[in-house]
Amino acid sequence: MLRVGTHSTRLYLREFGIIDIQPMNPSTLPPDIALALDDFANSTIPGVWKSVEKTQLIAQMRDRIVNPFQINQGGQPFCGPASIIFELVRKQPLKYIELCRSLFETGTYKTGNIHIQTSPLLRRSQGKLRTQPTDWMVLSALREAENSIFNIEANLPDFVRNLAGITKPWEMETWTKELLGYQKVTYHRTYFSGEFQALQAATKALQNQGVVFPLVTADGFLRAKTPFLALPNHWIVLLGNISVQGGEWLDTEPGKINLDVYSWGKQYRIHLPEEDFGNYFWGVVIGE
């Protein structure tokens, strides 16, 4: 379905970029970050996770602080938590260290109105994690804290794991406000229209150091595949570099939408015809 934006909105989105995310130099971490990692490393409190070894955990935490693109849900259905933690690491690395340490040592974490209390079942879970242990610990803890029906375990059947891993828009809103600390959090639904207006709001948020989490159809939006049925099934992070090409009333060629996003441990440059963009883009959670 083609959903055309207004001329003024198109002009606003014609070209908008942000600074690329550059990895830190691991040998020159900011002193407060290095001190927090060293303090955790020197703690004698044992861990409560069977699948997470402390030395590996701290090394992977360091890797992710140096380069947030190391965060990867892998084969687990944790796209919502992965998107949130990606932004937490690159904007508030000390809070990420605090989260990881508390989860490792106690299985719990509290901030704002969020209280994560991991179950013994989750902490004992072993086997094929389908992602790195550090990401497994943090992402599964976030996901389990919101689940009231399904358990989170490493070796559940795929169908059950995928059901248990579904992240709803209101959960993304809660994490954006309570974990990331944004006071103004909105969800722009674009099921039938409003994509350009949502992108305009997203652009303003990014210009003011906000965060933007689009809900998309993974195959169509990221993999250039035509899905049998387009459904809203994947959360990503909008990084910027948004541009709109063509698509004005007198143009013979359809418009194209270009932007950069994070998902599955890497940066994607998206180039989609306007119609496909409308079909695979379902809304955005914005934190400002």
mmCIF file of C-alpha atoms in Angstrom:
data_model
loop_
_atom_site.group_PDB
_atom_site.id
_atom_site.type_symbol
_atom_site.label_atom_id
_atom_site.label_comp_id
_atom_site.label_asym_id
_atom_site.label_seq_id
_atom_site.Cartn_x
_atom_site.Cartn_y
_atom_site.Cartn_z
ATOM 1 C CA MET A 1 0.000 0.000 0.000
ATOM 2 C CA LEU A 2 1.402 3.401 -0.974
ATOM 3 C CA ARG A 3 1.076 6.083 1.661
ATOM 4 C CA VAL A 4 2.287 9.413 0.372
ATOM 5 C CA GLY A 5 3.799 12.085 2.645
ATOM 6 C CA THR A 6 3.091 15.782 2.326
ATOM 7 C CA HIS A 7 5.389 17.986 0.268
ATOM 8 C CA SER A 8 6.604 19.867 3.355
ATOM 9 C CA THR A 9 7.351 16.632 5.208
ATOM 10 C CA ARG A 10 9.305 15.321 2.232
ATOM 11 C CA LEU A 11 11.369 18.506 2.129
ATOM 12 C CA TYR A 12 12.094 18.142 5.836
ATOM 13 C CA LEU A 13 13.319 14.577 5.308
ATOM 14 C CA ARG A 14 15.141 15.252 2.059
ATOM 15 C CA GLU A 15 18.524 14.756 3.730
ATOM 16 C CA PHE A 16 19.335 14.204 7.399
ATOM 17 C CA GLY A 17 22.499 12.614 8.737
ATOM 18 C CA ILE A 18 24.077 11.847 12.078
ATOM 19 C CA ILE A 19 27.666 11.220 13.097
ATOM 20 C CA ASP A 20 28.722 7.626 12.527
ATOM 21 C CA ILE A 21 29.217 5.508 15.645
ATOM 22 C CA GLN A 22 32.966 5.161 16.088
ATOM 23 C CA PRO A 23 34.393 2.409 18.314
ATOM 24 C CA MET A 24 36.318 3.522 21.411
ATOM 25 C CA ASN A 25 39.995 2.773 21.808
ATOM 26 C CA PRO A 26 39.970 -0.173 24.257
ATOM 27 C CA SER A 27 43.338 0.881 25.673
ATOM 28 C CA THR A 28 42.023 4.330 26.596
ATOM 29 C CA LEU A 29 38.573 3.742 28.060
ATOM 30 C CA PRO A 30 37.257 6.727 30.038
ATOM 31 C CA PRO A 31 38.554 6.458 33.634
ATOM 32 C CA ASP A 32 35.113 6.012 35.213
ATOM 33 C CA ILE A 33 34.276 3.141 32.865
ATOM 34 C CA ALA A 34 37.650 1.444 33.363
ATOM 35 C CA LEU A 35 37.295 1.818 37.144
ATOM 36 C CA ALA A 36 33.791 0.291 37.150
ATOM 37 C CA LEU A 37 34.977 -2.700 35.099
ATOM 38 C CA ASP A 38 38.009 -3.203 37.354
ATOM 39 C CA ASP A 39 35.843 -2.978 40.470
ATOM 40 C CA PHE A 40 33.546 -5.670 39.087
ATOM 41 C CA ALA A 41 36.517 -7.838 38.123
ATOM 42 C CA ASN A 42 37.917 -7.595 41.665
ATOM 43 C CA SER A 43 34.620 -8.431 43.369
ATOM 44 C CA THR A 44 34.592 -11.793 45.129
ATOM 45 C CA ILE A 45 30.815 -12.215 44.947
ATOM 46 C CA PRO A 46 30.082 -15.397 42.948
ATOM 47 C CA GLY A 47 27.811 -15.409 39.939
ATOM 48 C CA VAL A 48 24.340 -16.957 39.930
ATOM 49 C CA TRP A 49 24.207 -17.953 36.217
ATOM 50 C CA LYS A 50 25.314 -21.439 35.186
ATOM 51 C CA SER A 51 25.906 -20.385 31.573
ATOM 52 C CA VAL A 52 27.915 -17.202 32.298
ATOM 53 C CA GLU A 53 31.596 -17.239 33.311
ATOM 54 C CA LYS A 54 32.839 -13.999 34.903
ATOM 55 C CA THR A 55 36.114 -13.496 33.026
ATOM 56 C CA GLN A 56 34.360 -13.980 29.689
ATOM 57 C CA LEU A 57 31.494 -11.748 30.818
ATOM 58 C CA ILE A 58 33.769 -8.812 31.646
ATOM 59 C CA ALA A 59 35.724 -9.234 28.409
ATOM 60 C CA GLN A 60 32.488 -9.204 26.406
ATOM 61 C CA MET A 61 31.163 -6.222 28.353
ATOM 62 C CA ARG A 62 34.347 -4.342 27.473
ATOM 63 C CA ASP A 63 33.975 -5.327 23.806
ATOM 64 C CA ARG A 64 30.412 -3.999 23.740
ATOM 65 C CA ILE A 65 31.315 -0.735 25.429
ATOM 66 C CA VAL A 66 34.130 -0.232 22.917
ATOM 67 C CA ASN A 67 31.841 -1.145 20.013
ATOM 68 C CA PRO A 68 28.072 -1.409 20.683
ATOM 69 C CA PHE A 69 27.597 -3.278 17.390
ATOM 70 C CA GLN A 70 28.963 -6.325 19.239
ATOM 71 C CA ILE A 71 25.528 -6.627 20.875
ATOM 72 C CA ASN A 72 23.685 -9.312 18.962
ATOM 73 C CA GLN A 73 20.514 -11.255 19.697
ATOM 74 C CA GLY A 74 21.866 -14.031 17.492
ATOM 75 C CA GLY A 75 19.334 -16.819 17.077
ATOM 76 C CA GLN A 76 17.180 -15.692 19.993
ATOM 77 C CA PRO A 77 13.937 -13.694 19.500
ATOM 78 C CA PHE A 78 15.205 -10.792 21.623
ATOM 79 C CA CYS A 79 15.062 -7.955 19.080
ATOM 80 C CA GLY A 80 13.341 -5.535 21.463
ATOM 81 C CA PRO A 81 15.767 -6.019 24.368
ATOM 82 C CA ALA A 82 18.750 -5.974 21.968
ATOM 83 C CA SER A 83 17.648 -2.618 20.551
ATOM 84 C CA ILE A 84 17.232 -1.139 24.037
ATOM 85 C CA ILE A 85 20.581 -2.447 25.294
ATOM 86 C CA PHE A 86 22.365 -1.196 22.159
ATOM 87 C CA GLU A 87 21.259 2.341 23.025
ATOM 88 C CA LEU A 88 21.987 1.853 26.730
ATOM 89 C CA VAL A 89 25.569 0.805 25.994
ATOM 90 C CA ARG A 90 26.367 3.639 23.629
ATOM 91 C CA LYS A 91 24.675 6.375 25.670
ATOM 92 C CA GLN A 92 25.046 5.163 29.287
ATOM 93 C CA PRO A 93 27.883 2.595 29.516
ATOM 94 C CA LEU A 94 28.163 2.946 33.303
ATOM 95 C CA LYS A 95 24.528 1.960 33.703
ATOM 96 C CA TYR A 96 25.171 -1.028 31.432
ATOM 97 C CA ILE A 97 28.006 -2.129 33.731
ATOM 98 C CA GLU A 98 25.739 -1.684 36.748
ATOM 99 C CA LEU A 99 23.018 -3.770 35.058
ATOM 100 C CA CYS A 100 25.385 -6.589 34.085
ATOM 101 C CA ARG A 101 27.046 -6.732 37.493
ATOM 102 C CA SER A 102 23.779 -6.775 39.410
ATOM 103 C CA LEU A 103 22.300 -9.480 37.183
ATOM 104 C CA PHE A 104 25.446 -11.612 37.402
ATOM 105 C CA GLU A 105 25.866 -11.360 41.180
ATOM 106 C CA THR A 106 22.230 -11.305 42.338
ATOM 107 C CA GLY A 107 20.006 -12.147 39.362
ATOM 108 C CA THR A 108 18.145 -8.888 39.976
ATOM 109 C CA TYR A 109 18.199 -5.252 38.879
ATOM 110 C CA LYS A 110 16.059 -2.269 39.830
ATOM 111 C CA THR A 111 15.853 1.131 38.174
ATOM 112 C CA GLY A 112 12.906 3.503 38.174
ATOM 113 C CA ASN A 113 9.733 1.426 38.097
ATOM 114 C CA ILE A 114 11.474 -1.594 36.586
ATOM 115 C CA HIS A 115 12.344 -4.476 38.897
ATOM 116 C CA ILE A 116 13.995 -7.416 37.165
ATOM 117 C CA GLN A 117 13.904 -10.602 39.230
ATOM 118 C CA THR A 118 15.220 -13.498 37.157
ATOM 119 C CA SER A 119 13.844 -16.949 37.838
ATOM 120 C CA PRO A 120 16.006 -19.871 39.028
ATOM 121 C CA LEU A 121 14.905 -21.670 35.856
ATOM 122 C CA LEU A 122 16.413 -18.948 33.666
ATOM 123 C CA ARG A 123 19.633 -18.677 35.664
ATOM 124 C CA ARG A 124 20.147 -22.455 35.492
ATOM 125 C CA SER A 125 19.441 -22.561 31.760
ATOM 126 C CA GLN A 126 22.334 -24.085 29.784
ATOM 127 C CA GLY A 127 22.967 -25.593 26.397
ATOM 128 C CA LYS A 128 22.665 -23.917 23.021
ATOM 129 C CA LEU A 129 22.313 -20.236 23.910
ATOM 130 C CA ARG A 130 22.282 -19.137 20.226
ATOM 131 C CA THR A 131 24.029 -15.915 21.260
ATOM 132 C CA GLN A 132 26.995 -14.833 23.387
ATOM 133 C CA PRO A 133 26.666 -15.467 27.148
ATOM 134 C CA THR A 134 26.728 -11.763 28.034
ATOM 135 C CA ASP A 135 23.940 -10.950 25.597
ATOM 136 C CA TRP A 136 22.013 -14.028 26.716
ATOM 137 C CA MET A 137 22.129 -12.965 30.374
ATOM 138 C CA VAL A 138 21.041 -9.360 29.803
ATOM 139 C CA LEU A 139 18.534 -9.818 26.979
ATOM 140 C CA SER A 140 16.835 -12.872 28.465
ATOM 141 C CA ALA A 141 16.521 -11.102 31.833
ATOM 142 C CA LEU A 142 14.760 -8.134 30.235
ATOM 143 C CA ARG A 143 12.486 -10.388 28.232
ATOM 144 C CA GLU A 144 11.557 -12.647 31.146
ATOM 145 C CA ALA A 145 10.730 -9.676 33.380
ATOM 146 C CA GLU A 146 7.852 -8.743 31.057
ATOM 147 C CA ASN A 147 6.500 -12.257 30.510
ATOM 148 C CA SER A 148 3.532 -13.462 32.520
ATOM 149 C CA ILE A 149 2.835 -16.723 30.672
ATOM 150 C CA PHE A 150 5.886 -18.075 28.856
ATOM 151 C CA ASN A 151 9.204 -19.043 30.432
ATOM 152 C CA ILE A 152 12.522 -18.096 28.875
ATOM 153 C CA GLU A 153 14.911 -21.027 28.425
ATOM 154 C CA ALA A 154 17.764 -21.655 26.026
ATOM 155 C CA ASN A 155 16.545 -24.990 24.685
ATOM 156 C CA LEU A 156 12.812 -24.538 24.282
ATOM 157 C CA PRO A 157 11.264 -25.504 20.909
ATOM 158 C CA ASP A 158 11.521 -22.693 18.350
ATOM 159 C CA PHE A 159 7.773 -22.060 18.313
ATOM 160 C CA VAL A 160 7.645 -21.564 22.085
ATOM 161 C CA ARG A 161 10.850 -19.482 22.124
ATOM 162 C CA ASN A 162 9.459 -17.173 19.447
ATOM 163 C CA LEU A 163 6.181 -16.721 21.306
ATOM 164 C CA ALA A 164 8.026 -16.019 24.546
ATOM 165 C CA GLY A 165 10.279 -13.503 22.805
ATOM 166 C CA ILE A 166 7.589 -11.238 21.339
ATOM 167 C CA THR A 167 8.067 -7.627 22.466
ATOM 168 C CA LYS A 168 5.013 -5.381 22.485
ATOM 169 C CA PRO A 169 5.119 -1.614 21.806
ATOM 170 C CA TRP A 170 4.171 -0.756 25.384
ATOM 171 C CA GLU A 171 7.120 -2.816 26.653
ATOM 172 C CA MET A 172 9.476 -0.838 24.415
ATOM 173 C CA GLU A 173 7.903 2.341 25.793
ATOM 174 C CA THR A 174 8.461 1.176 29.376
ATOM 175 C CA TRP A 175 12.110 0.267 28.783
ATOM 176 C CA THR A 176 12.733 3.527 26.928
ATOM 177 C CA LYS A 177 11.387 5.526 29.848
ATOM 178 C CA GLU A 178 12.487 3.496 32.863
ATOM 179 C CA LEU A 179 15.775 1.949 31.705
ATOM 180 C CA LEU A 180 17.025 4.559 29.227
ATOM 181 C CA GLY A 181 15.577 7.428 31.246
ATOM 182 C CA TYR A 182 13.711 9.402 28.572
ATOM 183 C CA GLN A 183 10.901 11.529 29.978
ATOM 184 C CA LYS A 184 8.884 11.909 26.783
ATOM 185 C CA VAL A 185 8.132 8.559 25.149
ATOM 186 C CA THR A 186 5.657 8.176 22.292
ATOM 187 C CA TYR A 187 4.550 5.418 19.946
ATOM 188 C CA HIS A 188 3.695 6.471 16.399
ATOM 189 C CA ARG A 189 1.574 3.757 14.815
ATOM 190 C CA THR A 190 1.820 3.610 11.005
ATOM 191 C CA TYR A 191 -0.271 0.546 10.176
ATOM 192 C CA PHE A 192 -2.322 2.406 7.563
ATOM 193 C CA SER A 193 -0.661 5.814 7.130
ATOM 194 C CA GLY A 194 1.695 8.315 8.703
ATOM 195 C CA GLU A 195 5.144 6.946 7.793
ATOM 196 C CA PHE A 196 6.553 10.312 6.740
ATOM 197 C CA GLN A 197 5.152 12.052 9.800
ATOM 198 C CA ALA A 198 6.699 9.330 11.990
ATOM 199 C CA LEU A 199 10.058 9.790 10.263
ATOM 200 C CA GLN A 200 9.819 13.526 10.774
ATOM 201 C CA ALA A 201 9.229 13.015 14.511
ATOM 202 C CA ALA A 202 12.086 10.502 14.578
ATOM 203 C CA THR A 203 14.421 12.956 12.871
ATOM 204 C CA LYS A 204 13.665 15.657 15.432
ATOM 205 C CA ALA A 205 14.296 13.208 18.267
ATOM 206 C CA LEU A 206 17.653 12.097 16.858
ATOM 207 C CA GLN A 207 18.717 15.702 16.394
ATOM 208 C CA ASN A 208 18.113 16.168 20.139
ATOM 209 C CA GLN A 209 19.998 13.037 21.268
ATOM 210 C CA GLY A 210 16.846 10.941 21.484
ATOM 211 C CA VAL A 211 16.303 7.303 20.542
ATOM 212 C CA VAL A 212 14.085 5.775 17.865
ATOM 213 C CA PHE A 213 12.963 2.142 17.665
ATOM 214 C CA PRO A 214 11.097 1.195 14.456
ATOM 215 C CA LEU A 215 8.870 -1.879 14.266
ATOM 216 C CA VAL A 216 9.306 -3.545 10.869
ATOM 217 C CA THR A 217 8.833 -6.719 8.851
ATOM 218 C CA ALA A 218 12.312 -8.241 9.085
ATOM 219 C CA ASP A 219 12.454 -10.035 5.725
ATOM 220 C CA GLY A 220 11.084 -7.179 3.655
ATOM 221 C CA PHE A 221 12.819 -4.334 5.469
ATOM 222 C CA LEU A 222 16.263 -5.801 6.204
ATOM 223 C CA ARG A 223 16.755 -8.815 3.942
ATOM 224 C CA ALA A 224 15.265 -7.631 0.647
ATOM 225 C CA LYS A 225 12.945 -10.659 0.652
ATOM 226 C CA THR A 226 9.260 -10.583 -0.191
ATOM 227 C CA PRO A 227 7.474 -12.211 2.762
ATOM 228 C CA PHE A 228 4.449 -14.414 2.207
ATOM 229 C CA LEU A 229 2.608 -12.186 4.670
ATOM 230 C CA ALA A 230 4.001 -8.861 5.871
ATOM 231 C CA LEU A 231 3.707 -8.703 9.661
ATOM 232 C CA PRO A 232 5.220 -6.425 12.325
ATOM 233 C CA ASN A 233 7.776 -8.849 13.746
ATOM 234 C CA HIS A 234 11.094 -7.103 14.435
ATOM 235 C CA TRP A 235 12.351 -4.115 16.458
ATOM 236 C CA ILE A 236 15.416 -2.217 15.241
ATOM 237 C CA VAL A 237 17.281 1.019 16.067
ATOM 238 C CA LEU A 238 17.128 3.991 13.704
ATOM 239 C CA LEU A 239 20.607 5.532 13.487
ATOM 240 C CA GLY A 240 19.917 8.349 11.019
ATOM 241 C CA ASN A 241 21.237 9.270 7.559
ATOM 242 C CA ILE A 242 17.618 9.569 6.424
ATOM 243 C CA SER A 243 16.916 10.751 2.910
ATOM 244 C CA VAL A 244 13.954 10.755 0.531
ATOM 245 C CA GLN A 245 14.545 10.620 -3.203
ATOM 246 C CA GLY A 246 11.880 11.399 -5.801
ATOM 247 C CA GLY A 247 8.250 10.511 -5.348
ATOM 248 C CA GLU A 248 6.882 14.010 -5.903
ATOM 249 C CA TRP A 249 3.560 14.416 -7.680
ATOM 250 C CA LEU A 250 5.115 15.075 -11.103
ATOM 251 C CA ASP A 251 7.809 12.400 -10.881
ATOM 252 C CA THR A 252 7.435 9.385 -13.150
ATOM 253 C CA GLU A 253 9.504 7.162 -10.850
ATOM 254 C CA PRO A 254 8.349 6.134 -7.361
ATOM 255 C CA GLY A 255 10.101 7.645 -4.365
ATOM 256 C CA LYS A 256 12.858 5.905 -2.413
ATOM 257 C CA ILE A 257 13.528 5.969 1.320
ATOM 258 C CA ASN A 258 17.104 5.587 2.564
ATOM 259 C CA LEU A 259 18.247 5.304 6.179
ATOM 260 C CA ASP A 260 20.700 3.565 8.508
ATOM 261 C CA VAL A 261 19.586 1.122 11.200
ATOM 262 C CA TYR A 262 21.054 -1.304 13.726
ATOM 263 C CA SER A 263 19.985 -4.927 14.012
ATOM 264 C CA TRP A 264 21.605 -8.333 14.575
ATOM 265 C CA GLY A 265 24.971 -6.895 15.518
ATOM 266 C CA LYS A 266 25.535 -4.660 12.520
ATOM 267 C CA GLN A 267 24.600 -1.474 10.715
ATOM 268 C CA TYR A 268 22.315 -1.760 7.690
ATOM 269 C CA ARG A 269 21.948 0.857 4.967
ATOM 270 C CA ILE A 270 18.320 0.575 3.880
ATOM 271 C CA HIS A 271 17.190 1.535 0.355
ATOM 272 C CA LEU A 272 13.488 0.862 -0.133
ATOM 273 C CA PRO A 273 10.932 2.025 -2.693
ATOM 274 C CA GLU A 274 8.279 4.126 -1.018
ATOM 275 C CA GLU A 275 5.604 1.470 -1.434
ATOM 276 C CA ASP A 276 7.741 -1.269 0.119
ATOM 277 C CA PHE A 277 8.709 1.049 2.948
ATOM 278 C CA GLY A 278 5.028 1.629 3.672
ATOM 279 C CA ASN A 279 4.304 -2.092 3.604
ATOM 280 C CA TYR A 280 7.129 -3.090 5.975
ATOM 281 C CA PHE A 281 7.251 -0.136 8.412
ATOM 282 C CA TRP A 282 4.658 -0.403 11.189
ATOM 283 C CA GLY A 283 5.539 2.279 13.689
ATOM 284 C CA VAL A 284 8.211 3.784 15.932
ATOM 285 C CA VAL A 285 8.771 4.183 19.648
ATOM 286 C CA ILE A 286 10.540 7.493 20.245
ATOM 287 C CA GLY A 287 12.304 8.640 23.394
ATOM 288 C CA GLU A 288 13.212 12.295 23.899
#
